[in-house]
Amino acid sequence: MRKLRLLFSCIALSVLSLYAQNDFTLSEQLFSRIRINPAGTGNSANVNIFSINRFQYAGMEGAPFTTLLNVQTYIEKAKSGIGVSFNYDKSGIAYHQIDFKAVYAYHLNFGKNNVFSFGVGLGLYNKEFDPSKHVYEPDPLVPDRYQKNIKFDASFGIEYANPYILLGVSINHIPGFFYEQTTMNSRPSYYAYARGLIPCCEKFKLAPALVYYYTGQYHVIDANVTGFIGKYVYVGLGYKTETTAYAMVGFEWNWLRIGYACDVNIGKISNLAWTSHEVMLSFNIPTKRGNDGKWIY
């Protein structure tokens, strides 16, 4: 009975906390950043198609599920990156959110290998909550009627990149400053990240990274390090403050990148749902102005 009560409590808390916050978090998001920072658009001259499916709290009934699709490319004559980002986020038993935005970044090139970019994203989000799907006793904190909300959305960011370092900051859900703060309106969220690329020897590169984000409710620091072995394989380890430790592994071949991340949940929820899983699939399609499918880390 105690475990049953704990299960219902965890489900309720996951619904309420994720219902109130705006953004899901991913372990592999630095590989394609345009959802969190539009300034990262067009960081390769090729057409990049990037997708992730995340299965949160594996094994728990009604557990969160997220799918993300990013598409982007670079237009050399306009010194601009363009793209679109779409995601579906089922945060709990009764709540889901759909986001779509078009992204644009203007690139300032300093020399051959230094790029400073400014980006903006414009789109819509749709949030829905259906209390009829709840199976536990009514709670005064949970809305008792179906709710749906479609709102305009906007984001802005800047990024600096060269072959050895990547720096970026962004703000998402800017219209949230002007909306009433309710669970059906997304609050502004903030991201900042730094990633290095250290050539250790001819066949091994080390990429340490530090990410900070405020998702509208929580402050999170994500520290990770990824090792690129030869031309085809990478492995990584990371830790998100107070919530998760995770490992990543991936394979790259020509136009294709496949990745997998396993999060080990920390705290009370680990008694019921020990792991979360991410599956990443990405294509880097060469263009006439591109670099034969070469990956930009």
Tab-separated table of C-alpha atoms in Angstrom:
chain	number	residue	atom	x	y	z
A	1	MET	CA	0.000	0.000	0.000
A	2	ARG	CA	2.851	2.373	0.832
A	3	LYS	CA	4.423	1.762	-2.596
A	4	LEU	CA	1.062	2.320	-4.254
A	5	ARG	CA	0.614	5.660	-2.492
A	6	LEU	CA	4.152	6.624	-3.457
A	7	LEU	CA	3.452	5.707	-7.074
A	8	PHE	CA	0.361	7.920	-7.225
A	9	SER	CA	2.250	10.731	-5.493
A	10	CYS	CA	5.102	10.561	-8.009
A	11	ILE	CA	2.698	10.540	-10.935
A	12	ALA	CA	0.828	13.514	-9.485
A	13	LEU	CA	4.043	15.410	-8.834
A	14	SER	CA	5.336	14.725	-12.326
A	15	VAL	CA	2.069	15.957	-13.808
A	16	LEU	CA	1.958	19.084	-11.665
A	17	SER	CA	5.624	20.049	-11.958
A	18	LEU	CA	5.856	19.451	-15.684
A	19	TYR	CA	2.422	20.963	-16.221
A	20	ALA	CA	3.689	24.158	-14.613
A	21	GLN	CA	7.074	24.254	-16.323
A	22	ASN	CA	7.586	25.108	-19.983
A	23	ASP	CA	10.378	23.032	-21.415
A	24	PHE	CA	11.544	19.457	-21.339
A	25	THR	CA	15.253	18.785	-20.959
A	26	LEU	CA	17.378	16.482	-23.120
A	27	SER	CA	20.741	14.840	-22.555
A	28	GLU	CA	21.786	15.078	-26.244
A	29	GLN	CA	20.487	18.567	-27.050
A	30	LEU	CA	23.872	20.179	-27.841
A	31	PHE	CA	24.076	18.142	-31.046
A	32	SER	CA	21.232	20.276	-32.443
A	33	ARG	CA	20.500	23.408	-30.447
A	34	ILE	CA	17.921	25.321	-32.491
A	35	ARG	CA	15.046	24.462	-30.120
A	36	ILE	CA	16.791	26.147	-27.195
A	37	ASN	CA	18.830	28.740	-29.134
A	38	PRO	CA	17.903	29.907	-32.656
A	39	ALA	CA	21.415	31.364	-33.015
A	40	GLY	CA	22.643	27.786	-33.523
A	41	THR	CA	20.777	27.607	-36.840
A	42	GLY	CA	22.941	26.942	-39.893
A	43	ASN	CA	26.094	25.812	-38.114
A	44	SER	CA	26.726	23.512	-41.100
A	45	ALA	CA	26.418	24.287	-44.802
A	46	ASN	CA	24.573	21.008	-45.255
A	47	VAL	CA	20.915	20.193	-44.649
A	48	ASN	CA	20.664	18.726	-41.157
A	49	ILE	CA	17.652	16.660	-40.060
A	50	PHE	CA	17.733	15.816	-36.363
A	51	SER	CA	15.247	13.838	-34.272
A	52	ILE	CA	15.061	12.553	-30.679
A	53	ASN	CA	12.530	10.399	-28.866
A	54	ARG	CA	12.772	10.527	-25.069
A	55	PHE	CA	11.072	7.965	-22.811
A	56	GLN	CA	10.996	9.421	-19.297
A	57	TYR	CA	10.651	7.211	-16.185
A	58	ALA	CA	10.676	3.943	-18.123
A	59	GLY	CA	8.197	1.383	-16.816
A	60	MET	CA	5.875	3.843	-15.053
A	61	GLU	CA	2.303	3.967	-16.349
A	62	GLY	CA	1.471	7.365	-17.877
A	63	ALA	CA	5.159	8.338	-17.932
A	64	PRO	CA	6.249	11.423	-19.892
A	65	PHE	CA	7.208	11.043	-23.561
A	66	THR	CA	8.850	13.622	-25.833
A	67	THR	CA	9.635	13.701	-29.535
A	68	LEU	CA	11.655	16.455	-31.230
A	69	LEU	CA	12.363	17.195	-34.906
A	70	ASN	CA	14.780	19.918	-36.103
A	71	VAL	CA	15.564	20.765	-39.750
A	72	GLN	CA	18.111	23.424	-40.690
A	73	THR	CA	20.580	24.617	-43.330
A	74	TYR	CA	22.810	27.581	-44.222
A	75	ILE	CA	22.387	30.070	-47.090
A	76	GLU	CA	25.851	31.371	-47.901
A	77	LYS	CA	24.827	34.378	-50.040
A	78	ALA	CA	22.606	35.704	-47.260
A	79	LYS	CA	25.040	34.673	-44.482
A	80	SER	CA	22.001	33.178	-42.792
A	81	GLY	CA	20.822	29.936	-41.288
A	82	ILE	CA	17.166	28.920	-41.584
A	83	GLY	CA	15.212	26.054	-40.078
A	84	VAL	CA	12.171	24.737	-38.265
A	85	SER	CA	11.762	22.994	-34.916
A	86	PHE	CA	8.782	20.853	-33.885
A	87	ASN	CA	8.191	18.953	-30.667
A	88	TYR	CA	5.450	16.993	-28.925
A	89	ASP	CA	5.717	16.646	-25.150
A	90	LYS	CA	3.386	14.395	-23.127
A	91	SER	CA	4.318	15.418	-19.605
A	92	GLY	CA	1.973	13.175	-17.656
A	93	ILE	CA	-1.294	11.307	-17.631
A	94	ALA	CA	-3.487	14.174	-18.755
A	95	TYR	CA	-1.225	16.894	-20.158
A	96	HIS	CA	0.509	17.423	-23.483
A	97	GLN	CA	2.050	20.289	-25.408
A	98	ILE	CA	2.909	20.872	-29.083
A	99	ASP	CA	5.444	23.507	-30.143
A	100	PHE	CA	6.333	24.657	-33.641
A	101	LYS	CA	8.624	27.495	-34.625
A	102	ALA	CA	10.605	28.773	-37.577
A	103	VAL	CA	14.158	29.846	-36.737
A	104	TYR	CA	16.586	32.237	-38.391
A	105	ALA	CA	20.191	33.213	-37.608
A	106	TYR	CA	22.460	35.839	-39.161
A	107	HIS	CA	26.147	34.886	-39.175
A	108	LEU	CA	29.091	37.246	-38.815
A	109	ASN	CA	32.284	35.523	-39.958
A	110	PHE	CA	35.622	36.612	-38.495
A	111	GLY	CA	38.380	34.984	-40.490
A	112	LYS	CA	37.859	31.438	-41.720
A	113	ASN	CA	36.892	29.654	-38.518
A	114	ASN	CA	35.170	32.156	-36.206
A	115	VAL	CA	31.413	32.671	-36.372
A	116	PHE	CA	29.271	34.992	-34.257
A	117	SER	CA	25.529	34.553	-34.851
A	118	PHE	CA	22.279	36.203	-33.765
A	119	GLY	CA	19.082	34.178	-33.958
A	120	VAL	CA	15.338	34.562	-33.573
A	121	GLY	CA	12.551	31.989	-33.478
A	122	LEU	CA	8.843	32.632	-34.077
A	123	GLY	CA	6.013	30.147	-33.769
A	124	LEU	CA	3.083	28.803	-31.772
A	125	TYR	CA	2.548	26.444	-28.869
A	126	ASN	CA	-0.576	24.502	-27.965
A	127	LYS	CA	-1.132	23.186	-24.427
A	128	GLU	CA	-3.935	20.810	-23.481
A	129	PHE	CA	-5.031	19.340	-20.153
A	130	ASP	CA	-7.779	16.718	-19.787
A	131	PRO	CA	-8.635	15.908	-16.128
A	132	SER	CA	-10.881	12.992	-17.169
A	133	LYS	CA	-7.720	10.932	-17.748
A	134	HIS	CA	-6.680	11.090	-14.089
A	135	VAL	CA	-7.222	7.898	-12.133
A	136	TYR	CA	-6.473	9.075	-8.594
A	137	GLU	CA	-8.728	10.981	-6.226
A	138	PRO	CA	-9.484	14.645	-7.048
A	139	ASP	CA	-6.860	17.134	-5.911
A	140	PRO	CA	-7.626	20.853	-5.393
A	141	LEU	CA	-4.318	21.737	-7.098
A	142	VAL	CA	-5.294	19.983	-10.339
A	143	PRO	CA	-7.760	21.740	-12.713
A	144	ASP	CA	-11.140	19.988	-12.874
A	145	ARG	CA	-12.048	20.819	-16.478
A	146	TYR	CA	-10.568	20.392	-19.946
A	147	GLN	CA	-8.257	23.243	-20.943
A	148	LYS	CA	-6.646	24.169	-24.269
A	149	ASN	CA	-4.474	27.173	-25.082
A	150	ILE	CA	-2.782	28.214	-28.349
A	151	LYS	CA	-0.360	31.126	-28.055
A	152	PHE	CA	2.225	32.993	-30.119
A	153	ASP	CA	5.802	32.214	-29.138
A	154	ALA	CA	9.201	33.831	-29.739
A	155	SER	CA	12.832	33.266	-28.783
A	156	PHE	CA	16.173	35.034	-29.214
A	157	GLY	CA	19.775	33.954	-28.798
A	158	ILE	CA	23.406	34.597	-29.640
A	159	GLU	CA	26.216	32.123	-30.240
A	160	TYR	CA	29.961	32.116	-30.890
A	161	ALA	CA	31.704	29.141	-32.462
A	162	ASN	CA	35.120	28.153	-33.741
A	163	PRO	CA	36.653	24.681	-34.228
A	164	TYR	CA	37.577	24.433	-30.532
A	165	ILE	CA	34.917	26.278	-28.519
A	166	LEU	CA	31.168	26.887	-28.580
A	167	LEU	CA	29.418	29.516	-26.428
A	168	GLY	CA	25.733	30.446	-26.441
A	169	VAL	CA	22.953	32.168	-24.487
A	170	SER	CA	19.254	32.416	-25.259
A	171	ILE	CA	15.828	33.301	-23.914
A	172	ASN	CA	12.710	31.380	-24.925
A	173	HIS	CA	8.983	32.091	-24.587
A	174	ILE	CA	9.539	35.860	-24.639
A	175	PRO	CA	5.776	36.658	-24.895
A	176	GLY	CA	5.423	35.033	-21.471
A	177	PHE	CA	6.554	38.348	-19.977
A	178	PHE	CA	3.218	39.817	-21.134
A	179	TYR	CA	0.878	36.862	-20.472
A	180	GLU	CA	-0.811	36.160	-17.175
A	181	GLN	CA	1.281	33.578	-15.303
A	182	THR	CA	-0.867	30.451	-15.404
A	183	THR	CA	-0.149	26.784	-16.038
A	184	MET	CA	-1.476	27.170	-19.600
A	185	ASN	CA	0.975	29.957	-20.519
A	186	SER	CA	4.672	29.284	-20.980
A	187	ARG	CA	6.983	31.291	-18.766
A	188	PRO	CA	10.251	32.732	-20.133
A	189	SER	CA	13.122	30.250	-19.916
A	190	TYR	CA	16.860	30.850	-20.137
A	191	TYR	CA	19.795	28.827	-21.465
A	192	ALA	CA	23.556	29.258	-21.401
A	193	TYR	CA	26.142	26.747	-22.545
A	194	ALA	CA	29.855	26.300	-23.211
A	195	ARG	CA	31.472	23.377	-24.997
A	196	GLY	CA	35.090	22.738	-25.933
A	197	LEU	CA	36.765	20.374	-28.370
A	198	ILE	CA	40.230	19.191	-27.332
A	199	PRO	CA	42.256	17.108	-29.828
A	200	CYS	CA	44.075	14.684	-27.528
A	201	CYS	CA	45.686	12.672	-30.323
A	202	GLU	CA	45.081	11.878	-33.975
A	203	LYS	CA	42.163	9.542	-33.296
A	204	PHE	CA	40.645	10.935	-30.108
A	205	LYS	CA	38.920	14.234	-29.279
A	206	LEU	CA	37.471	15.247	-25.932
A	207	ALA	CA	34.462	17.598	-25.720
A	208	PRO	CA	33.663	18.879	-22.188
A	209	ALA	CA	30.439	20.896	-21.853
A	210	LEU	CA	28.574	22.889	-19.218
A	211	VAL	CA	24.929	23.865	-19.652
A	212	TYR	CA	22.702	26.008	-17.434
A	213	TYR	CA	18.978	26.312	-17.952
A	214	TYR	CA	16.004	27.748	-16.152
A	215	THR	CA	12.883	26.074	-17.494
A	216	GLY	CA	10.343	28.409	-15.939
A	217	GLN	CA	10.355	26.576	-12.607
A	218	TYR	CA	13.720	24.886	-12.000
A	219	HIS	CA	17.380	25.897	-12.203
A	220	VAL	CA	19.482	23.058	-13.636
A	221	ILE	CA	23.214	22.686	-14.294
A	222	ASP	CA	24.239	19.940	-16.713
A	223	ALA	CA	27.940	19.003	-16.811
A	224	ASN	CA	29.092	16.397	-19.321
A	225	VAL	CA	32.066	15.211	-21.324
A	226	THR	CA	32.052	13.358	-24.661
A	227	GLY	CA	34.902	11.494	-26.299
A	228	PHE	CA	35.009	11.141	-30.110
A	229	ILE	CA	36.940	8.005	-31.033
A	230	GLY	CA	38.268	7.978	-34.586
A	231	LYS	CA	35.708	8.903	-37.245
A	232	TYR	CA	32.804	6.752	-36.168
A	233	VAL	CA	32.164	6.410	-32.426
A	234	TYR	CA	31.533	8.717	-29.475
A	235	VAL	CA	30.799	8.041	-25.800
A	236	GLY	CA	29.897	10.445	-23.016
A	237	LEU	CA	29.015	10.854	-19.347
A	238	GLY	CA	27.020	13.633	-17.662
A	239	TYR	CA	25.279	14.800	-14.501
A	240	LYS	CA	22.281	17.100	-14.006
A	241	THR	CA	22.094	18.692	-10.575
A	242	GLU	CA	19.999	16.763	-8.073
A	243	THR	CA	18.122	14.726	-10.661
A	244	THR	CA	20.080	12.593	-13.114
A	245	ALA	CA	23.350	10.950	-14.054
A	246	TYR	CA	23.555	9.767	-17.648
A	247	ALA	CA	25.684	8.036	-20.272
A	248	MET	CA	25.694	8.529	-24.052
A	249	VAL	CA	26.975	6.435	-26.932
A	250	GLY	CA	26.738	7.096	-30.657
A	251	PHE	CA	27.850	6.046	-34.117
A	252	GLU	CA	28.566	8.250	-37.143
A	253	TRP	CA	28.947	7.134	-40.715
A	254	ASN	CA	28.899	9.467	-43.718
A	255	TRP	CA	25.519	11.255	-43.550
A	256	LEU	CA	24.129	9.302	-40.607
A	257	ARG	CA	24.448	9.794	-36.839
A	258	ILE	CA	22.731	7.454	-34.366
A	259	GLY	CA	22.816	8.114	-30.629
A	260	TYR	CA	21.478	6.666	-27.403
A	261	ALA	CA	21.437	8.136	-23.888
A	262	CYS	CA	20.424	6.420	-20.659
A	263	ASP	CA	19.551	8.582	-17.657
A	264	VAL	CA	19.736	7.092	-14.172
A	265	ASN	CA	17.140	8.812	-11.995
A	266	ILE	CA	18.249	9.960	-8.545
A	267	GLY	CA	16.071	10.440	-5.461
A	268	LYS	CA	12.695	9.032	-4.408
A	269	ILE	CA	11.510	8.448	-7.969
A	270	SER	CA	14.384	5.974	-8.482
A	271	ASN	CA	12.491	3.450	-6.317
A	272	LEU	CA	9.798	3.249	-8.993
A	273	ALA	CA	11.344	4.399	-12.268
A	274	TRP	CA	15.073	3.918	-12.344
A	275	THR	CA	15.914	4.969	-15.882
A	276	SER	CA	14.938	7.226	-18.770
A	277	HIS	CA	16.006	6.690	-22.370
A	278	GLU	CA	16.743	8.840	-25.437
A	279	VAL	CA	17.105	7.626	-29.021
A	280	MET	CA	18.616	10.088	-31.501
A	281	LEU	CA	18.691	9.864	-35.311
A	282	SER	CA	20.261	12.565	-37.468
A	283	PHE	CA	21.057	13.033	-41.155
A	284	ASN	CA	23.611	15.520	-42.507
A	285	ILE	CA	22.779	15.754	-46.217
A	286	PRO	CA	25.543	17.362	-48.322
A	287	THR	CA	24.744	20.256	-50.655
A	288	LYS	CA	26.851	21.776	-53.455
A	289	ARG	CA	28.080	24.424	-51.026
A	290	GLY	CA	28.530	21.933	-48.185
A	291	ASN	CA	31.394	19.863	-46.865
A	292	ASP	CA	30.525	16.340	-48.038
A	293	GLY	CA	28.479	15.504	-44.966
A	294	LYS	CA	31.159	16.399	-42.424
A	295	TRP	CA	29.699	16.657	-38.925
A	296	ILE	CA	30.017	19.844	-36.921
A	297	TYR	CA	30.467	18.920	-33.249
